[in-house]
């Protein structure tokens, strides 16, 4: 019986021993390019897990032991810090064989966040890619719990056949010297594997109630919280998701970070059906090349990533000039009409041969299923992907606090704008928020805060009883998402509770900012948008990052500046006025209320991102508080301008 993730892997080993399990593209130093995927079977991965796990046992016994403070949960943590790769999975399951729980660090985290997580979870051992070793050593003086660093990449010479190592032998020697000076044990994974291979230890498997992982939140609303989940939580989530996702013998391209609960839940679910997992080469900008090499049948990501893919594809198809653009627009329009009429699926004999089969090659040409998780995906993007790639797009919903497994759309459902129905074993209900006018008794559709109950709901936040008490109401998880239940039983997410503001004068109405951002972002001119409401003003203002493909032709036509750059045009008063008119018309078409119309905008040519301006979390969600600080002067200027116009 499978009750833990350790059991899950043992079942996979028993049922699919010789099936290719994990794969990665090999780098050719001669050709200086990535080649085909090289696969390892489940049995080969099992050997690595046993050997690396046995080596870990020796390191924990020798360098960690029973030091005070390391076992508040009577288990010890293992940190994992890298992009998606085979070694990531090996490290986590090697920890499971001795009841260790994983603590994942997003590879894009700032130094402050790395320090916070390592100290908060009191991590003694971190397994990481070689490019993260220097970061950990630089922080060692403020991270007293850290004792051992294990590099996934070789530390004896420049790596061969790997895209992950770019460090010279001189730099690696410097790392060893630095670690020795700090009293940190620095080894590479191959060395630890050999240690374990020479002395294989007896596994000490976890129980269903043991901690599986502490998954830190992405920090959209403040400091990151440690979500404590058990093996039983994740096994329950995998079994529920397996009923909704046809992953049996599928080929999966893993490119959304494994540090997220969502990506790991997909991985565990696929293990139930012998899914092959090929990891991307490390750069989201080149995910198309990885897909063409792997030819996956399944891909999963969050809406922001699919928006990125959408903009890439539409720029080359429906927004392309000339005959090819006209044909693509006609193809997509007719396929959408056929889909929405209920008279057919996502296939179209004529347009698929002429247009859509070429678009499908962006993903390798064999795609059978796209999965979108986390936030609700934009209906425009969802519809386009369904017909352009000619495959179903399954939208799921769930927070890290319930292993990203609460609801999912039915594969036969051709509608959009909702996150489906509860997964097997999951209960949902709505709770009134009367101060925001969200009550379950109003109108045709009940509205309120979405609560989730089931075996995938977490234990609580690590070392934070106050926030745990807020999040858990008995057996119910308060998601903080405002939802409504439609006539067909599908659940529609309206907004986050903390993103709903009350505009008092002269409207006295609640406005859902994130919901508005989703609506306005549907316009082709908008690449990113951040909408702000000041408590002392009745008007909404917005920061808009225009999409260059649509923005530049329009702006140059308005100004008659044929060679002007985007940096020059975003500050042009004529362009700003035209953008406001376009967004107003878009809002009217979407039937927005007067209080939901944007009164002024600031155009920024720099897209929101994780590392550059730091406006996005590692899971591509807007850091609203950071955005307010980042654009404080522009926000203030917009309100001064609005006041001046009103006088």
GROMACS .gro file of C-alpha atoms in nm, residues 294-573:
model
  280
  294UNK     CA    1   1.213   1.586  -2.616
  295UNK     CA    2   0.882   1.588  -2.807
  296UNK     CA    3   0.676   1.575  -2.485
  297UNK     CA    4   0.317   1.463  -2.463
  298UNK     CA    5   0.253   1.666  -2.146
  299UNK     CA    6   0.372   2.006  -2.024
  300UNK     CA    7   0.272   2.203  -1.714
  301UNK     CA    8   0.332   2.555  -1.592
  302UNK     CA    9   0.178   2.861  -1.435
  303UNK     CA   10  -0.019   3.129  -1.624
  304UNK     CA   11   0.274   3.372  -1.642
  305UNK     CA   12   0.484   3.114  -1.829
  306UNK     CA   13   0.199   3.033  -2.065
  307UNK     CA   14   0.150   3.408  -2.122
  308UNK     CA   15   0.518   3.423  -2.223
  309UNK     CA   16   0.471   3.133  -2.465
  310UNK     CA   17   0.148   3.289  -2.594
  311UNK     CA   18   0.321   3.618  -2.678
  312UNK     CA   19   0.605   3.433  -2.852
  313UNK     CA   20   0.368   3.230  -3.070
  314UNK     CA   21   0.115   3.506  -3.150
  315UNK     CA   22   0.394   3.745  -3.254
  316UNK     CA   23   0.494   3.494  -3.521
  317UNK     CA   24   0.141   3.394  -3.623
  318UNK     CA   25  -0.175   3.597  -3.572
  319UNK     CA   26   0.013   3.928  -3.535
  320UNK     CA   27   0.245   3.856  -3.827
  321UNK     CA   28   0.210   4.077  -4.136
  322UNK     CA   29   0.099   3.967  -4.479
  323UNK     CA   30  -0.068   3.650  -4.595
  324UNK     CA   31   0.074   3.423  -4.322
  325UNK     CA   32  -0.070   3.646  -4.049
  326UNK     CA   33  -0.409   3.663  -4.221
  327UNK     CA   34  -0.422   3.286  -4.256
  328UNK     CA   35  -0.327   3.234  -3.891
  329UNK     CA   36  -0.595   3.479  -3.772
  330UNK     CA   37  -0.859   3.305  -3.982
  331UNK     CA   38  -0.751   2.962  -3.864
  332UNK     CA   39  -0.763   3.054  -3.495
  333UNK     CA   40  -1.093   3.240  -3.535
  334UNK     CA   41  -1.268   2.951  -3.709
  335UNK     CA   42  -1.131   2.689  -3.470
  336UNK     CA   43  -1.241   2.895  -3.169
  337UNK     CA   44  -1.589   2.935  -3.317
  338UNK     CA   45  -1.611   2.560  -3.372
  339UNK     CA   46  -1.492   2.488  -3.017
  340UNK     CA   47  -1.723   2.740  -2.850
  341UNK     CA   48  -2.025   2.626  -3.051
  342UNK     CA   49  -1.991   2.278  -2.901
  343UNK     CA   50  -1.996   2.123  -3.249
  344UNK     CA   51  -1.640   1.998  -3.240
  345UNK     CA   52  -1.320   1.959  -3.044
  346UNK     CA   53  -0.981   2.119  -3.083
  347UNK     CA   54  -0.906   1.953  -3.419
  348UNK     CA   55  -0.978   2.095  -3.766
  349UNK     CA   56  -0.870   1.894  -4.070
  350UNK     CA   57  -0.808   2.190  -4.299
  351UNK     CA   58  -0.657   2.450  -4.066
  352UNK     CA   59  -0.448   2.198  -3.872
  353UNK     CA   60  -0.268   2.088  -4.189
  354UNK     CA   61  -0.224   2.441  -4.314
  355UNK     CA   62  -0.143   2.635  -3.993
  356UNK     CA   63  -0.180   2.469  -3.653
  357UNK     CA   64   0.043   2.166  -3.703
  358UNK     CA   65   0.329   2.410  -3.760
  359UNK     CA   66   0.243   2.591  -3.433
  360UNK     CA   67   0.233   2.257  -3.252
  361UNK     CA   68   0.597   2.202  -3.354
  362UNK     CA   69   0.688   2.478  -3.104
  363UNK     CA   70   0.616   2.210  -2.839
  364UNK     CA   71   0.768   1.923  -3.035
  365UNK     CA   72   0.458   1.816  -3.229
  366UNK     CA   73   0.335   1.534  -2.998
  367UNK     CA   74   0.164   1.732  -2.722
  368UNK     CA   75  -0.152   1.567  -2.585
  369UNK     CA   76  -0.209   1.777  -2.271
  370UNK     CA   77  -0.115   2.117  -2.126
  371UNK     CA   78  -0.165   2.169  -1.752
  372UNK     CA   79  -0.194   2.516  -1.600
  373UNK     CA   80  -0.176   2.551  -1.223
  374UNK     CA   81  -0.146   2.811  -0.951
  375UNK     CA   82  -0.346   3.119  -1.051
  376UNK     CA   83  -0.637   3.110  -1.300
  377UNK     CA   84  -0.516   3.135  -1.660
  378UNK     CA   85  -0.643   3.412  -1.884
  379UNK     CA   86  -0.939   3.293  -2.094
  380UNK     CA   87  -0.789   3.442  -2.413
  381UNK     CA   88  -0.460   3.255  -2.363
  382UNK     CA   89  -0.643   2.934  -2.270
  383UNK     CA   90  -0.862   2.941  -2.581
  384UNK     CA   91  -0.571   3.023  -2.811
  385UNK     CA   92  -0.353   2.740  -2.679
  386UNK     CA   93  -0.637   2.488  -2.707
  387UNK     CA   94  -0.696   2.551  -3.076
  388UNK     CA   95  -0.347   2.658  -3.185
  389UNK     CA   96  -0.175   2.350  -3.044
  390UNK     CA   97  -0.482   2.128  -3.095
  391UNK     CA   98  -0.476   1.971  -2.751
  392UNK     CA   99  -0.673   2.004  -2.426
  393UNK     CA  100  -0.556   2.255  -2.165
  394UNK     CA  101  -0.639   2.132  -1.816
  395UNK     CA  102  -0.662   2.407  -1.557
  396UNK     CA  103  -0.603   2.308  -1.195
  397UNK     CA  104  -0.606   2.506  -0.874
  398UNK     CA  105  -0.451   2.467  -0.533
  399UNK     CA  106  -0.224   2.641  -0.288
  400UNK     CA  107   0.099   2.503  -0.152
  401UNK     CA  108  -0.095   2.457   0.172
  402UNK     CA  109  -0.293   2.176   0.003
  403UNK     CA  110  -0.011   2.042  -0.217
  404UNK     CA  111  -0.147   2.241  -0.514
  405UNK     CA  112  -0.434   1.993  -0.542
  406UNK     CA  113  -0.784   2.130  -0.476
  407UNK     CA  114  -0.975   2.153  -0.805
  408UNK     CA  115  -0.930   2.070  -1.173
  409UNK     CA  116  -1.128   2.115  -1.492
  410UNK     CA  117  -1.279   1.815  -1.663
  411UNK     CA  118  -1.097   1.720  -1.981
  412UNK     CA  119  -1.427   1.727  -2.170
  413UNK     CA  120  -1.505   2.083  -2.054
  414UNK     CA  121  -1.453   2.330  -2.339
  415UNK     CA  122  -1.540   2.642  -2.139
  416UNK     CA  123  -1.294   2.880  -1.971
  417UNK     CA  124  -1.281   3.135  -1.690
  418UNK     CA  125  -1.298   2.880  -1.407
  419UNK     CA  126  -1.078   2.628  -1.224
  420UNK     CA  127  -1.311   2.329  -1.250
  421UNK     CA  128  -1.458   2.114  -0.976
  422UNK     CA  129  -1.317   1.966  -0.652
  423UNK     CA  130  -1.074   1.676  -0.694
  424UNK     CA  131  -1.169   1.336  -0.551
  425UNK     CA  132  -1.142   1.344  -0.172
  426UNK     CA  133  -1.151   1.725  -0.156
  427UNK     CA  134  -1.437   1.929  -0.005
  428UNK     CA  135  -1.490   2.298  -0.069
  429UNK     CA  136  -1.719   2.563   0.075
  430UNK     CA  137  -1.752   2.941   0.069
  431UNK     CA  138  -1.734   3.169   0.374
  432UNK     CA  139  -1.906   3.508   0.384
  433UNK     CA  140  -1.698   3.827   0.378
  434UNK     CA  141  -1.976   4.079   0.449
  435UNK     CA  142  -1.744   4.380   0.475
  436UNK     CA  143  -1.655   4.324   0.108
  437UNK     CA  144  -2.012   4.245  -0.003
  438UNK     CA  145  -1.919   3.881  -0.073
  439UNK     CA  146  -2.192   3.663   0.076
  440UNK     CA  147  -2.313   3.316  -0.012
  441UNK     CA  148  -2.678   3.424  -0.020
  442UNK     CA  149  -2.648   3.706  -0.273
  443UNK     CA  150  -2.776   3.673  -0.629
  444UNK     CA  151  -2.778   3.362  -0.842
  445UNK     CA  152  -2.423   3.256  -0.761
  446UNK     CA  153  -2.286   3.235  -0.406
  447UNK     CA  154  -1.964   3.429  -0.346
  448UNK     CA  155  -1.718   3.424  -0.060
  449UNK     CA  156  -1.376   3.309   0.058
  450UNK     CA  157  -1.293   2.962  -0.071
  451UNK     CA  158  -1.226   2.702   0.199
  452UNK     CA  159  -1.070   2.361   0.126
  453UNK     CA  160  -1.082   2.041   0.330
  454UNK     CA  161  -0.919   1.705   0.261
  455UNK     CA  162  -0.620   1.478   0.327
  456UNK     CA  163  -0.385   1.703   0.127
  457UNK     CA  164  -0.425   2.003   0.364
  458UNK     CA  165  -0.102   2.091   0.542
  459UNK     CA  166  -0.016   2.069   0.914
  460UNK     CA  167   0.062   2.438   0.955
  461UNK     CA  168   0.332   2.700   0.908
  462UNK     CA  169   0.669   2.608   1.054
  463UNK     CA  170   0.734   2.789   1.383
  464UNK     CA  171   0.441   3.027   1.328
  465UNK     CA  172   0.134   2.936   1.532
  466UNK     CA  173  -0.034   3.274   1.479
  467UNK     CA  174  -0.043   3.246   1.098
  468UNK     CA  175  -0.136   2.877   1.124
  469UNK     CA  176  -0.436   2.973   1.337
  470UNK     CA  177  -0.547   3.222   1.069
  471UNK     CA  178  -0.504   2.973   0.783
  472UNK     CA  179  -0.674   2.673   0.947
  473UNK     CA  180  -1.031   2.684   1.072
  474UNK     CA  181  -1.060   2.338   1.220
  475UNK     CA  182  -1.016   2.099   0.926
  476UNK     CA  183  -1.074   2.377   0.673
  477UNK     CA  184  -0.797   2.566   0.493
  478UNK     CA  185  -0.881   2.932   0.437
  479UNK     CA  186  -0.728   2.995   0.095
  480UNK     CA  187  -0.761   3.374   0.096
  481UNK     CA  188  -0.911   3.348  -0.254
  482UNK     CA  189  -1.255   3.490  -0.326
  483UNK     CA  190  -1.460   3.256  -0.542
  484UNK     CA  191  -1.803   3.194  -0.683
  485UNK     CA  192  -1.973   2.870  -0.783
  486UNK     CA  193  -2.127   2.877  -1.129
  487UNK     CA  194  -2.450   2.707  -1.238
  488UNK     CA  195  -2.258   2.410  -1.380
  489UNK     CA  196  -2.072   2.356  -1.051
  490UNK     CA  197  -1.742   2.497  -1.174
  491UNK     CA  198  -1.553   2.723  -0.935
  492UNK     CA  199  -1.446   3.066  -1.052
  493UNK     CA  200  -1.171   3.254  -0.868
  494UNK     CA  201  -1.251   3.625  -0.850
  495UNK     CA  202  -0.945   3.759  -0.668
  496UNK     CA  203  -0.724   3.737  -0.363
  497UNK     CA  204  -0.883   3.862  -0.043
  498UNK     CA  205  -0.597   4.105   0.028
  499UNK     CA  206  -0.622   4.245  -0.328
  500UNK     CA  207  -0.983   4.361  -0.290
  501UNK     CA  208  -1.006   4.730  -0.204
  502UNK     CA  209  -1.300   4.945  -0.103
  503UNK     CA  210  -1.346   5.265  -0.301
  504UNK     CA  211  -1.558   5.481  -0.075
  505UNK     CA  212  -1.629   5.807  -0.250
  506UNK     CA  213  -1.821   5.852  -0.471
  507UNK     CA  214  -1.880   5.481  -0.553
  508UNK     CA  215  -1.869   5.294  -0.218
  509UNK     CA  216  -1.794   4.968  -0.397
  510UNK     CA  217  -1.540   4.686  -0.369
  511UNK     CA  218  -1.287   4.647  -0.650
  512UNK     CA  219  -1.083   4.330  -0.713
  513UNK     CA  220  -0.745   4.453  -0.837
  514UNK     CA  221  -0.599   4.120  -0.951
  515UNK     CA  222  -0.918   4.041  -1.140
  516UNK     CA  223  -0.893   4.377  -1.317
  517UNK     CA  224  -0.527   4.312  -1.402
  518UNK     CA  225  -0.631   3.986  -1.566
  519UNK     CA  226  -0.897   4.164  -1.774
  520UNK     CA  227  -0.673   4.450  -1.887
  521UNK     CA  228  -0.383   4.214  -1.962
  522UNK     CA  229  -0.599   4.047  -2.228
  523UNK     CA  230  -0.541   4.345  -2.457
  524UNK     CA  231  -0.258   4.278  -2.706
  525UNK     CA  232  -0.088   4.608  -2.609
  526UNK     CA  233  -0.037   4.495  -2.249
  527UNK     CA  234   0.256   4.274  -2.155
  528UNK     CA  235   0.249   4.340  -1.777
  529UNK     CA  236   0.019   4.551  -1.564
  530UNK     CA  237   0.003   4.659  -1.200
  531UNK     CA  238  -0.312   4.841  -1.083
  532UNK     CA  239  -0.310   5.051  -0.767
  533UNK     CA  240  -0.583   5.210  -0.556
  534UNK     CA  241  -0.498   5.480  -0.303
  535UNK     CA  242  -0.721   5.493   0.008
  536UNK     CA  243  -0.749   5.871  -0.023
  537UNK     CA  244  -0.854   5.873  -0.388
  538UNK     CA  245  -1.146   5.735  -0.587
  539UNK     CA  246  -0.941   5.667  -0.902
  540UNK     CA  247  -0.738   5.367  -1.010
  541UNK     CA  248  -0.395   5.416  -1.164
  542UNK     CA  249  -0.178   5.159  -1.337
  543UNK     CA  250   0.175   5.080  -1.441
  544UNK     CA  251   0.170   4.921  -1.786
  545UNK     CA  252   0.457   4.743  -1.957
  546UNK     CA  253   0.356   4.752  -2.325
  547UNK     CA  254   0.406   4.454  -2.552
  548UNK     CA  255   0.666   4.574  -2.807
  549UNK     CA  256   0.518   4.373  -3.097
  550UNK     CA  257   0.183   4.552  -3.072
  551UNK     CA  258   0.296   4.879  -2.911
  552UNK     CA  259   0.571   4.999  -3.142
  553UNK     CA  260   0.369   5.005  -3.469
  554UNK     CA  261   0.082   5.190  -3.297
  555UNK     CA  262   0.301   5.440  -3.113
  556UNK     CA  263   0.511   5.518  -3.420
  557UNK     CA  264   0.196   5.576  -3.625
  558UNK     CA  265   0.049   5.812  -3.363
  559UNK     CA  266   0.368   6.018  -3.329
  560UNK     CA  267   0.491   5.981  -3.689
  561UNK     CA  268   0.832   5.893  -3.536
  562UNK     CA  269   0.920   5.597  -3.757
  563UNK     CA  270   1.250   5.509  -3.590
  564UNK     CA  271   1.171   5.595  -3.228
  565UNK     CA  272   1.261   5.336  -2.966
  566UNK     CA  273   1.024   5.196  -2.708
  567UNK     CA  274   1.212   5.389  -2.437
  568UNK     CA  275   1.138   5.715  -2.618
  569UNK     CA  276   0.776   5.635  -2.700
  570UNK     CA  277   0.660   5.530  -2.351
  571UNK     CA  278   0.720   5.889  -2.232
  572UNK     CA  279   0.531   6.052  -2.519
  573UNK     CA  280   0.214   6.233  -2.404
   0.00000   0.00000   0.00000
